[in-house]
PDB file of C-alpha atoms in Angstrom:
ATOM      1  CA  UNK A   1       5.740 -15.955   3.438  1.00 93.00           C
ATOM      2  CA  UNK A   2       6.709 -13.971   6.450  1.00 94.00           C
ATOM      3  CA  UNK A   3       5.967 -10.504   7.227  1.00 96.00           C
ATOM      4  CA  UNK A   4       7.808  -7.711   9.441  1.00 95.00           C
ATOM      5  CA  UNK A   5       5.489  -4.951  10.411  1.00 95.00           C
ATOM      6  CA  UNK A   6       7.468  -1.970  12.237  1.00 93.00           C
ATOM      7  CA  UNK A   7       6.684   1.649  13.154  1.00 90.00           C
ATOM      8  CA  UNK A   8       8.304   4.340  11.964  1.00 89.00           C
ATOM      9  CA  UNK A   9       6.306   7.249  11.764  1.00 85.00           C
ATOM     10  CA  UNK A  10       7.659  10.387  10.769  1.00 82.00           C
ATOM     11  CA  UNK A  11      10.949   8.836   9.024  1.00 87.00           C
ATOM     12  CA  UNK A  12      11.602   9.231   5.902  1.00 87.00           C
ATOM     13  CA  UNK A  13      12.956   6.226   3.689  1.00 88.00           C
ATOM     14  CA  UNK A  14      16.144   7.829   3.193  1.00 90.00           C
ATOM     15  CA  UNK A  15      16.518   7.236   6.778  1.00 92.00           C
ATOM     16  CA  UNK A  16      16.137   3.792   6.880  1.00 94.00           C
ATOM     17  CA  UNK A  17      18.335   0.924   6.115  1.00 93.00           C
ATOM     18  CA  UNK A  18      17.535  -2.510   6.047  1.00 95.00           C
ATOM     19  CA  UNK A  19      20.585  -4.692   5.584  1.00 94.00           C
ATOM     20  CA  UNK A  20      20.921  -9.456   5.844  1.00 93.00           C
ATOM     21  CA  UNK A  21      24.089 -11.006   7.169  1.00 91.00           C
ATOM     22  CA  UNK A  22      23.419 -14.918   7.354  1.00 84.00           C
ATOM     23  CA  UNK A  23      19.977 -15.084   9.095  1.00 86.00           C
ATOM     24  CA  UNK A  24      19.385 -12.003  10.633  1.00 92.00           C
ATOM     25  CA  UNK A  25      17.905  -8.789   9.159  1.00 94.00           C
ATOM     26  CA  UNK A  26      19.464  -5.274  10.552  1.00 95.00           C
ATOM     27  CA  UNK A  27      16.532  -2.442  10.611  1.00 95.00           C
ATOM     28  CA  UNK A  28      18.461   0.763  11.587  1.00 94.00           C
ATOM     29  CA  UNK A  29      17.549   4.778  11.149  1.00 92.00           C
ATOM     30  CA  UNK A  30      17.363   7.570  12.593  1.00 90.00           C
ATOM     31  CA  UNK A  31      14.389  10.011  13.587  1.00 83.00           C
ATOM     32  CA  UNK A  32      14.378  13.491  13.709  1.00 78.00           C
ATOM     33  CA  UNK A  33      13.021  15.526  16.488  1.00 70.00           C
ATOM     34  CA  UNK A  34      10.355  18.318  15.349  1.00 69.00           C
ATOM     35  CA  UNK A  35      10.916  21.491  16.049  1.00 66.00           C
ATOM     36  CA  UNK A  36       8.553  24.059  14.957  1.00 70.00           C
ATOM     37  CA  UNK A  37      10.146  27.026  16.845  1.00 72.00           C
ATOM     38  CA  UNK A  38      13.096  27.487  19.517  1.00 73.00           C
ATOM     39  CA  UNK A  39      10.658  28.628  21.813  1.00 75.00           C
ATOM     40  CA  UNK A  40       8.493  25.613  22.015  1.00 74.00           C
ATOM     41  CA  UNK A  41       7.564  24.170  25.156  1.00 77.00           C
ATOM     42  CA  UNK A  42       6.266  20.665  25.274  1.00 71.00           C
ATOM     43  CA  UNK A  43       3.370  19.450  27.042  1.00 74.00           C
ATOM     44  CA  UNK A  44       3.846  15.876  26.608  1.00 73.00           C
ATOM     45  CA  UNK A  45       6.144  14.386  23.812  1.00 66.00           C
ATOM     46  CA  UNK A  46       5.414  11.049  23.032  1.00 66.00           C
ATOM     47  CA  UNK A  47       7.633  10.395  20.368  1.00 68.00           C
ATOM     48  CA  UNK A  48      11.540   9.361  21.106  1.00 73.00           C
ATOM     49  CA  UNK A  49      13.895  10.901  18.545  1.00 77.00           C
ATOM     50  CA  UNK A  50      17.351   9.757  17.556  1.00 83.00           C
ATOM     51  CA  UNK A  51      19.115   6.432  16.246  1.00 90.00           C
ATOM     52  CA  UNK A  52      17.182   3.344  16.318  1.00 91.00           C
ATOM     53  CA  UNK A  53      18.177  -0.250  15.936  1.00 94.00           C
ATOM     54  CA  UNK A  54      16.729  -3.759  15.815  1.00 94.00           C
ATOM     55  CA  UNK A  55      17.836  -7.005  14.785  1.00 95.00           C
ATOM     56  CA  UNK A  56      15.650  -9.999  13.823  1.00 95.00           C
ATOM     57  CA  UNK A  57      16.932 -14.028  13.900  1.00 95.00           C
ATOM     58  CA  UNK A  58      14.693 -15.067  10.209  1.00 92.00           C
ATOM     59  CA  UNK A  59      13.822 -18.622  10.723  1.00 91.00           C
ATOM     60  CA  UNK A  60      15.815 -21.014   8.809  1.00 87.00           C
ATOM     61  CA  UNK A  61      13.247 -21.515   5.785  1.00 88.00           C
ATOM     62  CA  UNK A  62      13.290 -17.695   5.171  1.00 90.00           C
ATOM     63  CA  UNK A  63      14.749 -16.450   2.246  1.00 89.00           C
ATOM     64  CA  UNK A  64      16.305 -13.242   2.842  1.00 89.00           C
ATOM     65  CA  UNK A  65      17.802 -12.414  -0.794  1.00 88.00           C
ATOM     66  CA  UNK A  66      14.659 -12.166  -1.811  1.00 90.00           C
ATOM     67  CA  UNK A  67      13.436  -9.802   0.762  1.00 93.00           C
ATOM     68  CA  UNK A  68      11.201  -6.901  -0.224  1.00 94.00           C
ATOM     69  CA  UNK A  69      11.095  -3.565   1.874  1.00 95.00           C
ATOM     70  CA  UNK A  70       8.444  -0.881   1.599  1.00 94.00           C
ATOM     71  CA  UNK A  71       7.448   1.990   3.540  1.00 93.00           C
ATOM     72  CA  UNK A  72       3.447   3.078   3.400  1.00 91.00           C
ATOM     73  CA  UNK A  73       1.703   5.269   6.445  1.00 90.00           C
ATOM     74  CA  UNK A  74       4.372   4.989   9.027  1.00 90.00           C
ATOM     75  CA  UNK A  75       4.969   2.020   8.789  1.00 93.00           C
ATOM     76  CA  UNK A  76       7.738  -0.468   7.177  1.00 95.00           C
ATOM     77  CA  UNK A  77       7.023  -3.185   5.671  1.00 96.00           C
ATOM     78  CA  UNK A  78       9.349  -6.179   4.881  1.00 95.00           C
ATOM     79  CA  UNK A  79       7.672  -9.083   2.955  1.00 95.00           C
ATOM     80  CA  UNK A  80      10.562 -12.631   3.096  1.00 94.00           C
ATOM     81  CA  UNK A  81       9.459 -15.530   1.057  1.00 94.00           C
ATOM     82  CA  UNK A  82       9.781 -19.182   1.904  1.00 91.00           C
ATOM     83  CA  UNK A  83      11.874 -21.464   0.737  1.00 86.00           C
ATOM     84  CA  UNK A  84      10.201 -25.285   0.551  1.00 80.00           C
ATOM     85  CA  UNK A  85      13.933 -26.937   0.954  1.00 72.00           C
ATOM     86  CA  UNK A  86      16.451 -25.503   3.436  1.00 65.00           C
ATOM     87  CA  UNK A  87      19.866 -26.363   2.119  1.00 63.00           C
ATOM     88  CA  UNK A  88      22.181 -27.653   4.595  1.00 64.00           C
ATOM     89  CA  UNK A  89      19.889 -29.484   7.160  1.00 63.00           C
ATOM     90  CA  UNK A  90      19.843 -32.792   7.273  1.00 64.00           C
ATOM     91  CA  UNK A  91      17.588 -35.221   8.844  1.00 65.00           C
ATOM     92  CA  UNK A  92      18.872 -37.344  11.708  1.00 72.00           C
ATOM     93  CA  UNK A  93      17.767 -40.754  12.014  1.00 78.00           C
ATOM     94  CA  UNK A  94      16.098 -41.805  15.297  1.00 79.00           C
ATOM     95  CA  UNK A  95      17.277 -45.117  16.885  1.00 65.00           C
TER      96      UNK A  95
END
């Protein structure tokens, strides 16, 4: 089983989307800046707000279709099974 471990504190799950085309899994949202009061001046700001994007190659025994996604403490979680035969390789013989 593989696992996919990425931060995203502060963002809601309706502002997350994971989506699979072929081998590679999209993770895209969008964070919100806080802002407690017009007025606010910021000593240091160490989180970056706006659209964020990442794309991961799976390897070729992953099987994305049966991907799971979860979001617990800031983080989000994507669990992608194995599969034991990878349809469409072949073996080439050495001579």
């Amino acid at each position: 089983m593989y696992v996919v471990i990425a931060d995203i504190p502060g963002v809601s799950k309706d502002r997350v989307t994971v989506s699979v085309k072929d081998d590679k899994v999209m993770i895209e949202g969008k964070r919100k800046r806080k802002v407690i009061s017009n007025e606010d001046v910021y000593i240091i700001n160490e989180r970056r707000n706006g659209v964020f994007k990442k794309m991961l190659q799976m390897p070729m025994d992953a099987d994305t279709q049966q991907m799971t996604a979860k979001i617990e403490d800031g983080l989000l979680v994507l669990t992608i099974p194995r599969v034991k035969n990878v349809d469409g390789a072949k073996t080439v013989e050495i001579h």
